[in-house]
GROMACS .gro file of C-alpha atoms in nm:
model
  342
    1UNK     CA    1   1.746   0.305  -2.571
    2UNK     CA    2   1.579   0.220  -2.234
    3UNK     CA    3   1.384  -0.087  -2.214
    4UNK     CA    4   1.089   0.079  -2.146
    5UNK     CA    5   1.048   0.308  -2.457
    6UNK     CA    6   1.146  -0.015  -2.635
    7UNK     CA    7   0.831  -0.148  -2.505
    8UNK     CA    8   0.610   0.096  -2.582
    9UNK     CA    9   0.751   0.177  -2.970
   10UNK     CA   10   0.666  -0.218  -3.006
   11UNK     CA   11   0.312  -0.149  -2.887
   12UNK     CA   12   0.036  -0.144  -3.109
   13UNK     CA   13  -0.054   0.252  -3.116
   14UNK     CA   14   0.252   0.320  -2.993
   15UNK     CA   15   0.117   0.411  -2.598
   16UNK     CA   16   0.135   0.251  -2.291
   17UNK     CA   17  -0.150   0.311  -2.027
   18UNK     CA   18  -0.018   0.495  -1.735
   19UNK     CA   19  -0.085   0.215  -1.451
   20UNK     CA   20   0.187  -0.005  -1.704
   21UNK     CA   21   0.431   0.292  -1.663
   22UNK     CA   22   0.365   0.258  -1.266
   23UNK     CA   23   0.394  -0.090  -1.322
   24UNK     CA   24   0.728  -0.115  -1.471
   25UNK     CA   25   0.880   0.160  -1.283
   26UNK     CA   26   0.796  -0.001  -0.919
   27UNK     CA   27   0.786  -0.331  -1.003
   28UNK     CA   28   1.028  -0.444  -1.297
   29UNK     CA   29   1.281  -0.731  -1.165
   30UNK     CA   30   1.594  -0.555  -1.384
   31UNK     CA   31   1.477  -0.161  -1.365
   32UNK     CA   32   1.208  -0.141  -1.066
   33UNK     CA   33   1.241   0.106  -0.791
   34UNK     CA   34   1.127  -0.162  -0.509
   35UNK     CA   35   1.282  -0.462  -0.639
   36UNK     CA   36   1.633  -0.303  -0.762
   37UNK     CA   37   1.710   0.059  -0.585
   38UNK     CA   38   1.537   0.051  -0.271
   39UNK     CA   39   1.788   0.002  -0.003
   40UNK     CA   40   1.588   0.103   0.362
   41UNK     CA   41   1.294   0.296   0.485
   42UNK     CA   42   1.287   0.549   0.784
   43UNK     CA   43   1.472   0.899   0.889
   44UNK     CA   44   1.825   0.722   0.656
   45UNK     CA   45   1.639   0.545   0.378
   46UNK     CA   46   1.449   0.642   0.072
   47UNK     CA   47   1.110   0.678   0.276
   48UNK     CA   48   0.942   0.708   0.567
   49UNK     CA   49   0.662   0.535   0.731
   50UNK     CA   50   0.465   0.595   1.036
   51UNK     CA   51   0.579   0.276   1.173
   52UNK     CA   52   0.960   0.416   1.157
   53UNK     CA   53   0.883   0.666   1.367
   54UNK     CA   54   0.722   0.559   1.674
   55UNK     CA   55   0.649   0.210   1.799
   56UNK     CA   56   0.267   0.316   1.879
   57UNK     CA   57   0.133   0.179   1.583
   58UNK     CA   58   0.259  -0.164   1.600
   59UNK     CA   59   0.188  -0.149   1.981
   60UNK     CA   60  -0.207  -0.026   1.845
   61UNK     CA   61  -0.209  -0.262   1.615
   62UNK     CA   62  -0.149  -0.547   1.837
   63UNK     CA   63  -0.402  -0.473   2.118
   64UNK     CA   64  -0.661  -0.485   1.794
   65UNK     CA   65  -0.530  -0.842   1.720
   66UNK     CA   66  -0.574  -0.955   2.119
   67UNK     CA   67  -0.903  -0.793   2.134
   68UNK     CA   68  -1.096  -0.896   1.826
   69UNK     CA   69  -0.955  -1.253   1.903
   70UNK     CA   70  -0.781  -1.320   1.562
   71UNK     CA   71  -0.493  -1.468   1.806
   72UNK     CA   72  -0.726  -1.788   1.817
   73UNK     CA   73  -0.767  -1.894   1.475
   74UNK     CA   74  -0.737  -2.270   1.502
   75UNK     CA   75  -0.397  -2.388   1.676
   76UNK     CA   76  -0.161  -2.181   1.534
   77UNK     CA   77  -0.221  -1.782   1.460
   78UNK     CA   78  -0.092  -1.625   1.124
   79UNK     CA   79  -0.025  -1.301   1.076
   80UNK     CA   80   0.119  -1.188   0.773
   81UNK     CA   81   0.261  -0.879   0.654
   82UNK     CA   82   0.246  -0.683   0.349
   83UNK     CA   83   0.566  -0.528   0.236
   84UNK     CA   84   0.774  -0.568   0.585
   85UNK     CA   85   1.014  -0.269   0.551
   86UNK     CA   86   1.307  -0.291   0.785
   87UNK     CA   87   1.123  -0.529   0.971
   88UNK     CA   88   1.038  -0.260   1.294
   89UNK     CA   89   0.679  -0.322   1.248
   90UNK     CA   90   0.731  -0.740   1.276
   91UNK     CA   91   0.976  -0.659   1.563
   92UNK     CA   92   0.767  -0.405   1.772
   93UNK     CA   93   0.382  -0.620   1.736
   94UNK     CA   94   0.586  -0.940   1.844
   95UNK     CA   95   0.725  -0.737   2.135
   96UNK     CA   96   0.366  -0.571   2.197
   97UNK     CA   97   0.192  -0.974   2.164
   98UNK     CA   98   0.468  -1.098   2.434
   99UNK     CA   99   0.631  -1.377   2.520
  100UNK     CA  100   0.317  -1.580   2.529
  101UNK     CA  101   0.141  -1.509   2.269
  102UNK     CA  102   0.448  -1.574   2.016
  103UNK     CA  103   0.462  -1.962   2.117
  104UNK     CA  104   0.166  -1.976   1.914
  105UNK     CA  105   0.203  -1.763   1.635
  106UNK     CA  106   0.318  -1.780   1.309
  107UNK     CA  107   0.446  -1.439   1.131
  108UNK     CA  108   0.501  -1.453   0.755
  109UNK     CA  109   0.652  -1.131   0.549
  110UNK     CA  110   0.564  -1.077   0.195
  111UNK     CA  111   0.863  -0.861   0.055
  112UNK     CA  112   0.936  -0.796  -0.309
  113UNK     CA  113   1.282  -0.622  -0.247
  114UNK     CA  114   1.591  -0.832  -0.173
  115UNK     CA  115   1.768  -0.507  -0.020
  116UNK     CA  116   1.433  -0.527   0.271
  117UNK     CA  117   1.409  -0.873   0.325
  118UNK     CA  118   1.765  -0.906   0.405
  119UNK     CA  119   1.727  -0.560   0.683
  120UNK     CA  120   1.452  -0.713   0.809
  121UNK     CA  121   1.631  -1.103   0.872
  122UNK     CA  122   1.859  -0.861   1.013
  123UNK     CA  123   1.637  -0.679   1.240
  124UNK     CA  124   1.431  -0.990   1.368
  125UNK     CA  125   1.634  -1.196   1.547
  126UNK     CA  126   1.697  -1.580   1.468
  127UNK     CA  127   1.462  -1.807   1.666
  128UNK     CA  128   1.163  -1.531   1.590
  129UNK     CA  129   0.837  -1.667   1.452
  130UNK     CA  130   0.911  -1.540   1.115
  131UNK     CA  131   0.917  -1.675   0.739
  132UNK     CA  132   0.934  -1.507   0.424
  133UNK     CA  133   0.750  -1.545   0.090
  134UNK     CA  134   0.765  -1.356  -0.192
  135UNK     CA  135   0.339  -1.374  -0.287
  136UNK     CA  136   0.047  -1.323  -0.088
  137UNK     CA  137  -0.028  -1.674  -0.221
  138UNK     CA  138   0.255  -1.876  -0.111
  139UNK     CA  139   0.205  -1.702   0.246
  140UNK     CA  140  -0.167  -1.759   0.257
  141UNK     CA  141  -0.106  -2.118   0.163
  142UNK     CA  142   0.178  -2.155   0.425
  143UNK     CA  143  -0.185  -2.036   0.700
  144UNK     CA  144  -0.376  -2.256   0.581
  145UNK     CA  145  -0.590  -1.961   0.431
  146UNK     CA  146  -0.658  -1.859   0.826
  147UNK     CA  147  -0.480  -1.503   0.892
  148UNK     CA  148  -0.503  -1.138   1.013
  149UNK     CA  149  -0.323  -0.976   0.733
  150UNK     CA  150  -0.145  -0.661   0.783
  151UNK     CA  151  -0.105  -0.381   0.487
  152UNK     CA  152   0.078  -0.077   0.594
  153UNK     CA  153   0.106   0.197   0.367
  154UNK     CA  154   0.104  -0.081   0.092
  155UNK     CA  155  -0.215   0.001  -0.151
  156UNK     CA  156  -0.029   0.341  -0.250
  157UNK     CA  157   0.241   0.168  -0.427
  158UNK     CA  158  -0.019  -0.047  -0.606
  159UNK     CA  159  -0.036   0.100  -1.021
  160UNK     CA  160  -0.313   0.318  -1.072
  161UNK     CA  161  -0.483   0.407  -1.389
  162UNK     CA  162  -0.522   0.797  -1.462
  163UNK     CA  163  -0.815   0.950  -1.591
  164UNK     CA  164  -0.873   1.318  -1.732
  165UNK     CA  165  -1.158   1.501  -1.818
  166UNK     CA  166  -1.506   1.531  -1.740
  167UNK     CA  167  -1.727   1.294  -1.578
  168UNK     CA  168  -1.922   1.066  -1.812
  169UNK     CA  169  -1.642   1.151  -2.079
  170UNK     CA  170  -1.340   1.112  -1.911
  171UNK     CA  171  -1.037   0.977  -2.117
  172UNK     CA  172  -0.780   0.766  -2.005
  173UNK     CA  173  -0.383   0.876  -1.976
  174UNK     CA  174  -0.136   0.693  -2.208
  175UNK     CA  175   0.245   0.722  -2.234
  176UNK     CA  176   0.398   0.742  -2.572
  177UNK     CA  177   0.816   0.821  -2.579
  178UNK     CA  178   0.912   0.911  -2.954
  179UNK     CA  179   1.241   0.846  -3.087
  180UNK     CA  180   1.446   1.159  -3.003
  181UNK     CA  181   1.280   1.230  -2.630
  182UNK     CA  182   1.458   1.197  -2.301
  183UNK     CA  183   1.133   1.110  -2.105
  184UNK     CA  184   0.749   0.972  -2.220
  185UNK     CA  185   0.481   1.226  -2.229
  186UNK     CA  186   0.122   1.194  -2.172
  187UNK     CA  187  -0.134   1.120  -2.427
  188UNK     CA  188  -0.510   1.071  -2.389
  189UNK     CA  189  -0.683   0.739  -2.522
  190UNK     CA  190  -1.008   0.596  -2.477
  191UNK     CA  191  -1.058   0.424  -2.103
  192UNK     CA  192  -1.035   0.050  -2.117
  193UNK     CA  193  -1.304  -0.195  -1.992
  194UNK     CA  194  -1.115  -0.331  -1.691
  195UNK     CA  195  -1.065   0.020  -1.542
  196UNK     CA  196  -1.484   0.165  -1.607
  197UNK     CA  197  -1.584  -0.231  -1.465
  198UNK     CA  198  -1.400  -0.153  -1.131
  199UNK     CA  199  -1.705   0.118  -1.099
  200UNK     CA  200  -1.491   0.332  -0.906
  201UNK     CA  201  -1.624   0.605  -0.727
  202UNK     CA  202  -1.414   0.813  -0.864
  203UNK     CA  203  -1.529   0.819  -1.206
  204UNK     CA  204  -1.835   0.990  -1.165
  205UNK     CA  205  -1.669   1.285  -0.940
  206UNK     CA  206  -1.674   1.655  -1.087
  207UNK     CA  207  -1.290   1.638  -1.127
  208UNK     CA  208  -1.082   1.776  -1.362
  209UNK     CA  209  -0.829   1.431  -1.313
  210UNK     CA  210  -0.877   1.092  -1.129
  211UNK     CA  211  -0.698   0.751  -1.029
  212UNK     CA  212  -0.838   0.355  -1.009
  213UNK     CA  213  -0.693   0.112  -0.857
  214UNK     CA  214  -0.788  -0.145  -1.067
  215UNK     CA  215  -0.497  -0.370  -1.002
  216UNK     CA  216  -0.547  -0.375  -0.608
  217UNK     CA  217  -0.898  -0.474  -0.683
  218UNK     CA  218  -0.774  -0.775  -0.898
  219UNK     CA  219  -0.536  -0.837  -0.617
  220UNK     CA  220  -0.803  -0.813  -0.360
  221UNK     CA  221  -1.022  -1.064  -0.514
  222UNK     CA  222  -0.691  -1.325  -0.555
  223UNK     CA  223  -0.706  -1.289  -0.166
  224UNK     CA  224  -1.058  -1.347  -0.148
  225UNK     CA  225  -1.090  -1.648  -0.295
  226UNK     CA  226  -0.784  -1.793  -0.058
  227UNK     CA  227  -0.888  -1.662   0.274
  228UNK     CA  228  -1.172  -1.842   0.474
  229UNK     CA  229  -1.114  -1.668   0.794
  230UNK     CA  230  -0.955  -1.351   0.948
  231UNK     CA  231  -0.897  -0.978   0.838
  232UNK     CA  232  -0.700  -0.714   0.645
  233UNK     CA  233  -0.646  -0.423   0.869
  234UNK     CA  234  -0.535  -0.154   0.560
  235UNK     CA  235  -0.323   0.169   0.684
  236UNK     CA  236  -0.266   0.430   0.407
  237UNK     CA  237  -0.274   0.726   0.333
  238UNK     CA  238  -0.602   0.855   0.138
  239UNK     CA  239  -0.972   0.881   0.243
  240UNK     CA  240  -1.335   0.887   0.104
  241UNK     CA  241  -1.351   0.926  -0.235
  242UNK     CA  242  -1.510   1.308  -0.208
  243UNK     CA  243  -1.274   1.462  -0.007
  244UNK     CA  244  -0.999   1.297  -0.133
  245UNK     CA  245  -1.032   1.468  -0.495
  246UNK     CA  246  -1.155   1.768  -0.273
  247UNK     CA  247  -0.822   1.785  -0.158
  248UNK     CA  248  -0.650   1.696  -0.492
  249UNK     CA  249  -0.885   1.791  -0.863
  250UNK     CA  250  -0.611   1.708  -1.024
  251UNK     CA  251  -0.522   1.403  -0.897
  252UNK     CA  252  -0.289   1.250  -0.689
  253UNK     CA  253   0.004   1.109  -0.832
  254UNK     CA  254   0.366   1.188  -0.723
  255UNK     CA  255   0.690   1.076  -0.701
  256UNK     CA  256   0.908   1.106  -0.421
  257UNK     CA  257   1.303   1.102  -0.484
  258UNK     CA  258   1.560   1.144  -0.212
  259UNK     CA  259   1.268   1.249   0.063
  260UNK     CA  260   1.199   1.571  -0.204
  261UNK     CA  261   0.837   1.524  -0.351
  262UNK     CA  262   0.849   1.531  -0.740
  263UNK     CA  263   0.520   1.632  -0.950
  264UNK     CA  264   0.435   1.722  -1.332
  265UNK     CA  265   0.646   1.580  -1.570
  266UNK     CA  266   0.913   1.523  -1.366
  267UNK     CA  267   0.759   1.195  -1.236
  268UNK     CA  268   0.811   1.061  -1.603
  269UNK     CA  269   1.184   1.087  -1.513
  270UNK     CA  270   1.440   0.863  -1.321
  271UNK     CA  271   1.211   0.590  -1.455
  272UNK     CA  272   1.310   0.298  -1.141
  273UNK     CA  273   1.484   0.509  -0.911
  274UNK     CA  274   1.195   0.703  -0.765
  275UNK     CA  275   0.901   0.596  -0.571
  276UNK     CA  276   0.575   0.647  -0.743
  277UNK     CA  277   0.228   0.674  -0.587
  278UNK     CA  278  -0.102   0.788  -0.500
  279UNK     CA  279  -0.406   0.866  -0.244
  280UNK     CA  280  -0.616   0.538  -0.173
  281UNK     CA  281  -0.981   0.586  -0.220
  282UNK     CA  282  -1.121   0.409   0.091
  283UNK     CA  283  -1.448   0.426  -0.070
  284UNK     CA  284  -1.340   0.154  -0.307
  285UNK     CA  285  -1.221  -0.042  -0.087
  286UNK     CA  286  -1.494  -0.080   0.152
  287UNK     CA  287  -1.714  -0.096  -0.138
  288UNK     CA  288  -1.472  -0.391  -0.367
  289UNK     CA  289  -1.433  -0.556  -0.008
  290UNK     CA  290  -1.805  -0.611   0.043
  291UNK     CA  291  -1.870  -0.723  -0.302
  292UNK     CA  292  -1.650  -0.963  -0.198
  293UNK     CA  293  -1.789  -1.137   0.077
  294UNK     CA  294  -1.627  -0.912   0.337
  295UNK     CA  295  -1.741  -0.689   0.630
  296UNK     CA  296  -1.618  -0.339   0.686
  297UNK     CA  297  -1.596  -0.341   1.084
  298UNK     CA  298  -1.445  -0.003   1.077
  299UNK     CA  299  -1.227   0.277   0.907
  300UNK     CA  300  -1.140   0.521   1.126
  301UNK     CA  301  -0.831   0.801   1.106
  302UNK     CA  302  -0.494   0.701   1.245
  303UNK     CA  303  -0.517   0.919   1.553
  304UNK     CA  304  -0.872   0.744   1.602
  305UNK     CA  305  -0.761   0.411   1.612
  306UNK     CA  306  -0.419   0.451   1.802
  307UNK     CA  307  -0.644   0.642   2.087
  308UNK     CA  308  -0.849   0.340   2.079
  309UNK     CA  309  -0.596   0.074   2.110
  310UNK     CA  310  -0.313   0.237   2.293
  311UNK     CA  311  -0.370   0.297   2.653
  312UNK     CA  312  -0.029   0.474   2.732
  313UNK     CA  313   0.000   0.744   2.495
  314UNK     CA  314   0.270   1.030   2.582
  315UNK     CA  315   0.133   1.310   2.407
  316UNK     CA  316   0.497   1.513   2.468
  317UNK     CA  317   0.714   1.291   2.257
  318UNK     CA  318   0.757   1.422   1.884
  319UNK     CA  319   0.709   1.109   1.687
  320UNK     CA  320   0.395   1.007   1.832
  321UNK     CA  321   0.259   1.446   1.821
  322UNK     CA  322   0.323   1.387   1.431
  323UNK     CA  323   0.161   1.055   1.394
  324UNK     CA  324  -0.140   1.167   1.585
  325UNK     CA  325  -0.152   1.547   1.427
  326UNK     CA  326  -0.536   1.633   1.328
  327UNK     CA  327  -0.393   1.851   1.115
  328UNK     CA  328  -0.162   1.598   0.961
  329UNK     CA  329  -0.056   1.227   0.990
  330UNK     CA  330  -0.351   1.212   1.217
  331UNK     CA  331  -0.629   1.275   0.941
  332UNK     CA  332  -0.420   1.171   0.664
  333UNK     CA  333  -0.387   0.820   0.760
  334UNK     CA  334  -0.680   0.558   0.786
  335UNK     CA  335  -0.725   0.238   0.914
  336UNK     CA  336  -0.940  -0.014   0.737
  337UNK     CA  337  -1.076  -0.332   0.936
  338UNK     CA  338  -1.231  -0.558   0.690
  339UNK     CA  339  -1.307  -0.916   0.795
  340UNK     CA  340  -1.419  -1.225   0.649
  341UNK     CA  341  -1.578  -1.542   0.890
  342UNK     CA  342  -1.592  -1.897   0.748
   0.00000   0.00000   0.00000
């Protein structure tokens, strides 16, 4: 029997809520995709991600660093990174900073997956700047709760509850797995209180199914409370909260296995060895940001943002035609700036 319909025949009702089902399948240290069968990202690995295929982000990203001044934070500067993947993005901003700039700065990696971390001590060579952690906490600590934090395509992976039906009515998605099935199926349940308290804008949108990302906004206010000074530049895939479910009424949830997008049911199978995810509702998190204390300086589209930062773009190379595509990574893609002043 796999653990996982274990769990759920041991549950009271018998049904897990969908965002556990993300949960476990990401995130479980014996069965989860990231911390067990993820073994690279880019063109070779399980996934791609904009910064594996063109160095104009990171070089984007760190003219925003220089320019808002985050690079004088008290004595030391700490950046820290969300989810490092093969360490390109560490590896190309330190490169962009120069030679100067990295006497003084600190770069910490938060990385669940063992199979990452070690490509990306590999990537970053010895003498670099760089420590690892395996929480936002321990690497916040380790800045002195001082830092320009850095979350690249990082909020999708988060768990997300599922809703379905009507606004004002809407019920919440459960898995149950009977004795006898290959694969959970979906039942519907009331919503619970945590997920209608995030006040989402999606719940009152005339759409037939919606996601919360209740769990980032837990996570987001852990972070609040531990940083005094700095910023969370967020790049993800997503957008407002209209035409995001303009784009997608029935929600947004897919799987992706061997680079081959997987939908329906068939996300319920190869529980741990498929990525799961969904559209980020940058709505939210402006919104669960400012409730927080923090400002919203800007959220732009990728293309915006790189045009603004990057001085030197060459339109005629491939990788950085895709990434800035208004009909396609270009639009898809925002950039967040939130920042917080002690």
């Amino acid at each position: 029997m796999h653990p996982l319909q274990r769990e759920i025949l041991g549950t009271p009702g018998g049904a897990i809520p969908f965002e556990r089902f993300m949960a476990f399948a990401l995130a479980d240290p014996q069965h989860g995709y990231y911390a067990r069968r993820v073994q690279s990202v880019g063109r070779d690995g399980d996934f791609s991600t904009s910064v594996t295929l063109s160095g104009v982000l990171a070089t984007a990203i760190g003219r925003w660093a220089r320019n808002a001044g985050f690079l004088r934070l008290g004595r030391r500067a700490h950046v820290i990174e969300l989810g490092g993947g093969t360490g390109e993005l560490a590896h190309a901003l330190l490169a962009a900073l120069g030679w100067w700039h990295c006497l003084t700065i600190r770069y910490h990696i938060v990385e669940l997956s063992p199979a990452l971390r070690r490509q990306q001590q590999k990537r970053l060579r010895p003498g670099s700047p760089v420590t690892w952690h395996e929480t936002i906490e321990s690497a916040l600590a380790a800045a002195g709760g001082r830092a320009v934090i850095l979350s690249n395509e990082f909020v999708d992976a988060f768990p997300c509850a599922a809703l379905q039906g009507p606004a004002g009515a809407r019920s919440e998605v459960y898995l149950e797995w009977p004795a006898g099935l290959e694969a959970p199926r979906e039942v519907l349940r009331r919503p619970r209180l945590e997920v209608l308290e995030t006040r989402s804008s999606a719940l009152a949108l005339p759409r037939p199914r919606v996601e919360v990302h209740a769990s980032y906004q837990g996570w987001l206010a852990t972070v609040a409370t531990r940083l005094s000074a700095g910023a969370l530049l967020t790049i993800d895939y997503g957008g407002e909260a209209e035409e995001l479910y303009h784009r997608q009424p029935m929600g947004s949830v897919r799987g992706f296995f061997r680079h081959t997008r997987v939908t329906g049911a068939e996300i319920y199978e190869r529980i741990g060895h498929q990525d799961l995810t969904a559209d980020v509702n940058f709505t939210d998190l402006k919104r669960w940001g400012e409730e927080l204390g923090w400002r919203t300086e800007s959220c732009v589209t990728q293309r915006e943002f790189v045009e603004r930062f990057h001085h030197r773009l060459d339109h005629g190379d491939p990788a950085t035609a895709f990434l800035l595509d208004p009909e396609g990574a270009g639009s898809a893609f925002r950039v967040l700036d939130q920042r917080i002043s002690s």
